[in-house]
């Protein structure tokens, strides 16, 4: 059972780690041939480019991964691992210039984007293809091929059927996107809809709790009580034993003239009879000096005896 | 000699006297006022003393660029302020609240849960009013949460929705929480008659340890599945309660409700106070926020009391009627608003103890305000 727990914990930890790794990266956009309005790279040249998107909500290191346009050579263009700029923040994009000369810098690839080719993003193991993007052969110059989110969580993406106006370095769906508050201001300028919905949800949530607690925790105080036998707990004492314990404690009290024994006996009595005693945080303990000279404290008795 | 004078002149430029503005003095006076009220009247001293002193710290006039101020990256105060800004402190406070709260009152009388929902109308009433006076929806949502009467929730939500308004919202929330007895009593008296105030409620049944253990799990699963955006607050609240009720994690529960919550309360109070720098705080918006905050408390109390009166119409058995004086406790200012119910109730019947009954809606209000915060976050975040 313990092993099972450990395995489950390790699996959960593994899944949690996977949640923020390179598998969350996708090739979100690529351009093969720019027109006169295309962006310039750091060397003033105008060429194709590849954009990578981090779809997760955690930072991912792109460094160490590979970009390639050849399925037979998955390690064609290495993204340098040592460059701290390859840390890609959540829901952000990173742009690589497909200059064909990877030696030009971190964000340059060793191949050019060709029409009709497929670009692959390969994991840092050099074998696993994380994502790919097909660049159509008929893609017009100055237009890009891009992927857009298809679910509300914006994790799954699909390649657009039509050529797109290039948006290098910008999220593909963010050009005209508004914040939730801006959308709400347009849809619900006076706030009535949000108020009605929110109040309903608050009432619903607490009404469900009410229903659950009423069902789960029924008041049994009004129901006729069944005659209950003493708890069959392991080590529990029968009622007559409790009486004996009490009697012994009281006798001890008289003998030793201390109220402590009576208190202990009362606590034991309450515990054994499952009465109102509640296991709260405040626990009464007795720290007496009476055991000062017991065998447990006798150093001589605690030493290992020498063999004779 | 000239060098000495020049050095002294330079030093003068760095002193508070050379950089002081009247706004700083106003804020320092408010800070001293908070401390005075906390010490003399004992109104929320654990909060008002740190906030008041934080206000004084934050408004000491200084030469910018020394990496000392709360808004200067990397300064000590700025580092401590990250707990507020990033929203770490409020869930930790909720952990402590969960570990110190006994939900027995709620478990024994589940029908009182809905009062906690009714009192959340203060949040949405203030939201509507804030929208009406021209705040953006996200700002209005952050202002509205003041009506939840829950400081940590107010800080959590405003840090997400309207960080610029957080100082004013947090100070407003904590100030009105301290003024709960002053605000709620007249409303309760105005909305109830003598007969209603004398209603005696049946003694709540005893709750078993098993029920207390099941409560945080069921409560968390239900609320978190409905409003996952409230996860940081709800998760910590119910987790803290499970630590308390499980009986096997006593040490953890004691740390959560003792040293941990003390440390976080100190830091949250001090840094929220220090964030009220005059140039950022003394604005027309802040005054509006204070006004709306007061109205949100009034609406919350009114709705709570009226809701109980409404329920009583449908309860035919006189022995099961609910005293409307516990309606105010639906706001989550624990346990102050429940204490107000007890005090006001005893004014009319010395032997009518409403505290345990009022604790039911009171802790339901904590859950309700966290749920409301989650809803606002999912719509406006």
Tab-separated table of C-alpha atoms in Angstrom, chain A residues 49-297:
chain	number	residue	atom	x	y	z
A	49	UNK	CA	11.075	33.668	-39.896
A	50	UNK	CA	9.578	31.138	-37.479
A	51	UNK	CA	7.584	32.004	-34.375
A	52	UNK	CA	7.305	29.719	-31.319
A	53	UNK	CA	4.520	30.078	-28.761
A	54	UNK	CA	4.485	28.899	-25.155
A	55	UNK	CA	0.895	27.747	-24.623
A	56	UNK	CA	1.350	27.010	-20.922
A	57	UNK	CA	0.994	29.248	-17.878
A	58	UNK	CA	4.599	28.644	-16.798
A	59	UNK	CA	7.981	29.722	-18.154
A	60	UNK	CA	9.588	27.235	-20.554
A	61	UNK	CA	13.228	27.066	-21.628
A	62	UNK	CA	13.394	26.856	-25.412
A	63	UNK	CA	17.188	26.607	-25.345
A	64	UNK	CA	18.434	23.100	-26.134
A	65	UNK	CA	15.566	22.387	-28.544
A	66	UNK	CA	16.046	22.101	-32.296
A	67	UNK	CA	14.390	23.583	-35.353
A	68	UNK	CA	14.546	21.744	-38.632
A	69	UNK	CA	12.891	21.431	-42.017
A	70	UNK	CA	14.260	17.943	-42.600
A	71	UNK	CA	12.620	15.001	-40.865
A	72	UNK	CA	15.735	12.955	-41.557
A	73	UNK	CA	17.894	15.466	-39.701
A	74	UNK	CA	16.043	16.502	-36.582
A	75	UNK	CA	19.033	18.282	-35.020
A	76	UNK	CA	19.653	20.588	-37.961
A	77	UNK	CA	19.510	23.897	-36.097
A	78	UNK	CA	20.198	23.996	-32.352
A	79	UNK	CA	18.740	26.750	-30.205
A	80	UNK	CA	21.620	27.659	-27.845
A	81	UNK	CA	20.962	26.523	-24.314
A	82	UNK	CA	23.289	28.920	-22.546
A	83	UNK	CA	21.419	32.070	-23.618
A	84	UNK	CA	19.090	33.233	-20.844
A	85	UNK	CA	16.927	34.977	-23.451
A	86	UNK	CA	15.603	31.586	-24.477
A	87	UNK	CA	13.385	31.522	-21.375
A	88	UNK	CA	9.923	31.890	-22.849
A	89	UNK	CA	7.367	33.429	-20.505
A	90	UNK	CA	3.781	32.099	-20.255
A	91	UNK	CA	1.616	32.831	-23.286
A	92	UNK	CA	4.466	34.614	-25.065
A	93	UNK	CA	6.137	34.088	-28.439
A	94	UNK	CA	9.779	33.891	-29.544
A	95	UNK	CA	10.885	34.801	-33.041
A	96	UNK	CA	13.647	33.035	-34.994
A	97	UNK	CA	15.030	34.500	-38.223
A	98	UNK	CA	15.409	31.783	-40.851
A	99	UNK	CA	18.551	33.284	-42.341
A	100	UNK	CA	20.243	29.975	-43.060
A	101	UNK	CA	23.180	30.985	-40.869
A	102	UNK	CA	22.709	29.824	-37.304
A	103	UNK	CA	26.096	31.262	-36.399
A	104	UNK	CA	24.617	34.768	-36.690
A	105	UNK	CA	23.139	34.486	-33.197
A	106	UNK	CA	20.801	32.723	-30.842
A	107	UNK	CA	17.689	33.613	-32.771
A	108	UNK	CA	18.895	32.556	-36.211
A	109	UNK	CA	18.405	29.153	-37.839
A	110	UNK	CA	20.652	27.075	-40.043
A	111	UNK	CA	17.994	26.764	-42.719
A	112	UNK	CA	15.638	29.001	-44.666
A	113	UNK	CA	11.890	28.533	-44.673
A	114	UNK	CA	10.926	27.067	-48.028
A	115	UNK	CA	7.450	27.010	-49.511
A	116	UNK	CA	6.100	23.463	-49.520
A	117	UNK	CA	8.327	22.371	-46.663
A	118	UNK	CA	7.434	21.336	-43.142
A	119	UNK	CA	9.090	22.930	-40.144
A	120	UNK	CA	9.640	20.803	-37.057
A	121	UNK	CA	10.264	21.822	-33.479
A	122	UNK	CA	12.259	19.035	-31.829
A	123	UNK	CA	12.688	18.425	-28.107
A	124	UNK	CA	16.062	18.783	-26.392
A	125	UNK	CA	16.540	14.997	-26.657
A	126	UNK	CA	16.973	15.472	-30.419
A	127	UNK	CA	14.436	12.730	-31.197
A	128	UNK	CA	10.981	13.806	-30.112
A	129	UNK	CA	9.057	16.055	-32.465
A	130	UNK	CA	7.089	18.495	-30.350
A	131	UNK	CA	5.232	20.292	-33.112
A	132	UNK	CA	5.282	20.870	-36.834
A	133	UNK	CA	3.925	23.409	-39.293
A	134	UNK	CA	3.366	22.838	-42.990
A	135	UNK	CA	4.249	25.835	-45.154
A	136	UNK	CA	1.948	25.623	-48.188
A	137	UNK	CA	3.632	25.657	-51.576
A	138	UNK	CA	1.121	28.218	-52.823
A	139	UNK	CA	1.665	30.660	-49.909
A	140	UNK	CA	1.798	34.170	-51.400
A	141	UNK	CA	4.869	36.311	-50.744
A	142	UNK	CA	4.469	38.543	-47.727
A	143	UNK	CA	1.815	36.287	-46.189
A	144	UNK	CA	2.357	33.855	-43.359
A	145	UNK	CA	0.975	30.523	-42.241
A	146	UNK	CA	-0.322	30.703	-38.673
A	147	UNK	CA	-2.029	28.695	-35.980
A	148	UNK	CA	-4.921	29.998	-33.904
A	149	UNK	CA	-6.439	28.753	-30.636
A	150	UNK	CA	-9.529	26.604	-31.061
A	151	UNK	CA	-10.565	26.158	-27.437
A	152	UNK	CA	-11.509	28.542	-24.663
A	153	UNK	CA	-8.421	27.622	-22.659
A	154	UNK	CA	-6.252	28.609	-25.675
A	155	UNK	CA	-4.152	25.461	-25.410
A	156	UNK	CA	-5.167	23.610	-28.581
A	157	UNK	CA	-4.241	25.333	-31.831
A	158	UNK	CA	-5.084	24.707	-35.460
A	159	UNK	CA	-3.464	25.974	-38.660
A	160	UNK	CA	-5.538	28.572	-40.487
A	161	UNK	CA	-6.746	27.464	-43.912
A	162	UNK	CA	-6.070	30.853	-45.501
A	163	UNK	CA	-2.771	32.775	-45.670
A	164	UNK	CA	-2.520	35.341	-42.869
A	165	UNK	CA	-1.220	38.870	-42.525
A	166	UNK	CA	2.077	38.353	-40.666
A	167	UNK	CA	2.213	39.254	-36.964
A	168	UNK	CA	5.839	38.460	-36.004
A	169	UNK	CA	6.495	38.609	-32.270
A	170	UNK	CA	2.826	39.124	-31.405
A	171	UNK	CA	0.244	36.538	-30.285
A	172	UNK	CA	-1.775	35.614	-33.349
A	173	UNK	CA	-5.143	36.231	-31.733
A	174	UNK	CA	-4.203	39.314	-29.750
A	175	UNK	CA	-4.323	42.055	-32.385
A	176	UNK	CA	-7.902	43.027	-31.714
A	177	UNK	CA	-8.416	41.177	-28.447
A	178	UNK	CA	-9.823	42.993	-25.424
A	179	UNK	CA	-9.517	42.388	-21.738
A	180	UNK	CA	-12.389	40.680	-19.953
A	181	UNK	CA	-13.222	43.948	-18.199
A	182	UNK	CA	-13.377	45.811	-21.526
A	183	UNK	CA	-15.632	43.138	-22.976
A	184	UNK	CA	-17.824	43.303	-19.898
A	185	UNK	CA	-18.018	47.092	-20.145
A	186	UNK	CA	-19.377	46.722	-23.672
A	187	UNK	CA	-21.741	43.835	-23.037
A	188	UNK	CA	-22.993	44.913	-19.632
A	189	UNK	CA	-22.427	48.679	-19.231
A	190	UNK	CA	-24.538	48.986	-16.066
A	191	UNK	CA	-23.422	45.753	-14.435
A	192	UNK	CA	-26.903	44.242	-14.047
A	193	UNK	CA	-26.167	41.002	-15.892
A	194	UNK	CA	-23.029	40.282	-13.902
A	195	UNK	CA	-24.864	41.101	-10.675
A	196	UNK	CA	-27.762	38.759	-11.414
A	197	UNK	CA	-25.465	35.934	-12.522
A	198	UNK	CA	-23.069	36.352	-9.595
A	199	UNK	CA	-25.777	36.553	-6.947
A	200	UNK	CA	-27.387	33.441	-8.439
A	201	UNK	CA	-24.092	31.545	-8.343
A	202	UNK	CA	-23.362	32.568	-4.735
A	203	UNK	CA	-26.843	31.454	-3.684
A	204	UNK	CA	-26.553	28.266	-5.713
A	205	UNK	CA	-23.182	27.361	-4.180
A	206	UNK	CA	-24.376	27.925	-0.630
A	207	UNK	CA	-27.763	26.300	-1.311
A	208	UNK	CA	-25.957	23.165	-2.492
A	209	UNK	CA	-23.927	23.225	0.720
A	210	UNK	CA	-27.149	23.607	2.701
A	211	UNK	CA	-28.683	20.633	0.890
A	212	UNK	CA	-25.571	18.507	1.339
A	213	UNK	CA	-25.198	19.253	5.024
A	214	UNK	CA	-28.890	18.731	5.676
A	215	UNK	CA	-28.648	15.358	3.939
A	216	UNK	CA	-25.285	14.264	5.285
A	217	UNK	CA	-25.500	15.580	8.818
A	218	UNK	CA	-28.943	14.719	10.097
A	219	UNK	CA	-29.880	15.768	13.588
A	220	UNK	CA	-30.040	12.513	15.498
A	221	UNK	CA	-30.746	14.131	18.835
A	222	UNK	CA	-34.531	13.825	18.385
A	223	UNK	CA	-34.417	10.219	17.235
A	224	UNK	CA	-34.995	7.496	19.822
A	225	UNK	CA	-31.678	6.220	21.035
A	226	UNK	CA	-30.833	2.583	20.708
A	227	UNK	CA	-29.305	0.828	23.607
A	228	UNK	CA	-25.636	0.859	22.799
A	229	UNK	CA	-23.136	-1.610	23.972
A	230	UNK	CA	-19.777	-0.526	25.225
A	231	UNK	CA	-17.402	0.249	22.366
A	232	UNK	CA	-15.600	-2.832	21.172
A	233	UNK	CA	-12.417	-0.882	20.668
A	234	UNK	CA	-9.190	-2.701	21.032
A	235	UNK	CA	-7.927	-2.142	24.505
A	236	UNK	CA	-11.082	-0.377	25.652
A	237	UNK	CA	-12.198	-1.169	29.171
A	238	UNK	CA	-15.605	-2.378	30.176
A	239	UNK	CA	-17.724	-0.060	32.383
A	240	UNK	CA	-16.897	-2.100	35.489
A	241	UNK	CA	-13.211	-1.555	34.706
A	242	UNK	CA	-13.819	2.166	34.514
A	243	UNK	CA	-15.405	2.050	37.947
A	244	UNK	CA	-12.402	0.167	39.251
A	245	UNK	CA	-10.080	2.719	37.637
A	246	UNK	CA	-11.990	5.526	39.277
A	247	UNK	CA	-11.947	3.807	42.647
A	248	UNK	CA	-8.193	3.205	42.397
A	249	UNK	CA	-7.623	6.818	41.406
A	250	UNK	CA	-9.670	8.106	44.308
A	251	UNK	CA	-7.863	5.767	46.690
A	252	UNK	CA	-4.562	7.034	45.310
A	253	UNK	CA	-5.728	10.564	45.854
A	254	UNK	CA	-6.462	9.860	49.484
A	255	UNK	CA	-3.193	8.033	49.868
A	256	UNK	CA	-0.974	10.534	48.078
A	257	UNK	CA	-3.074	13.576	48.950
A	258	UNK	CA	-2.870	14.912	45.395
A	259	UNK	CA	-5.685	16.163	43.159
A	260	UNK	CA	-3.730	15.210	40.064
A	261	UNK	CA	-4.790	11.577	40.207
A	262	UNK	CA	-8.431	12.536	40.450
A	263	UNK	CA	-8.014	14.776	37.403
A	264	UNK	CA	-6.310	12.003	35.433
A	265	UNK	CA	-9.000	9.553	36.473
A	266	UNK	CA	-11.718	11.965	35.419
A	267	UNK	CA	-10.050	12.516	32.038
A	268	UNK	CA	-9.723	8.752	31.558
A	269	UNK	CA	-13.314	8.274	32.572
A	270	UNK	CA	-14.526	10.896	30.088
A	271	UNK	CA	-12.383	9.410	27.353
A	272	UNK	CA	-13.445	5.821	27.938
A	273	UNK	CA	-17.130	6.593	28.140
A	274	UNK	CA	-16.886	8.689	24.929
A	275	UNK	CA	-18.466	11.604	26.602
A	276	UNK	CA	-18.223	15.320	25.788
A	277	UNK	CA	-14.459	15.404	26.025
A	278	UNK	CA	-13.194	16.973	22.809
A	279	UNK	CA	-9.706	16.508	21.431
A	280	UNK	CA	-8.962	20.192	21.138
A	281	UNK	CA	-5.607	21.807	20.892
A	282	UNK	CA	-5.185	22.499	24.554
A	283	UNK	CA	-3.981	19.378	26.275
A	284	UNK	CA	-3.396	19.248	29.979
A	285	UNK	CA	-0.250	17.429	30.957
A	286	UNK	CA	1.400	16.807	34.255
A	287	UNK	CA	5.065	17.471	34.588
A	288	UNK	CA	5.892	16.156	37.973
A	289	UNK	CA	9.211	15.624	39.654
A	290	UNK	CA	7.990	12.420	41.228
A	291	UNK	CA	9.807	10.229	38.713
A	292	UNK	CA	13.113	11.844	39.498
A	293	UNK	CA	14.629	8.806	41.111
A	294	UNK	CA	12.974	6.143	39.016
A	295	UNK	CA	14.899	3.371	37.299
A	296	UNK	CA	14.531	5.174	33.998
A	297	UNK	CA	16.664	8.011	35.266
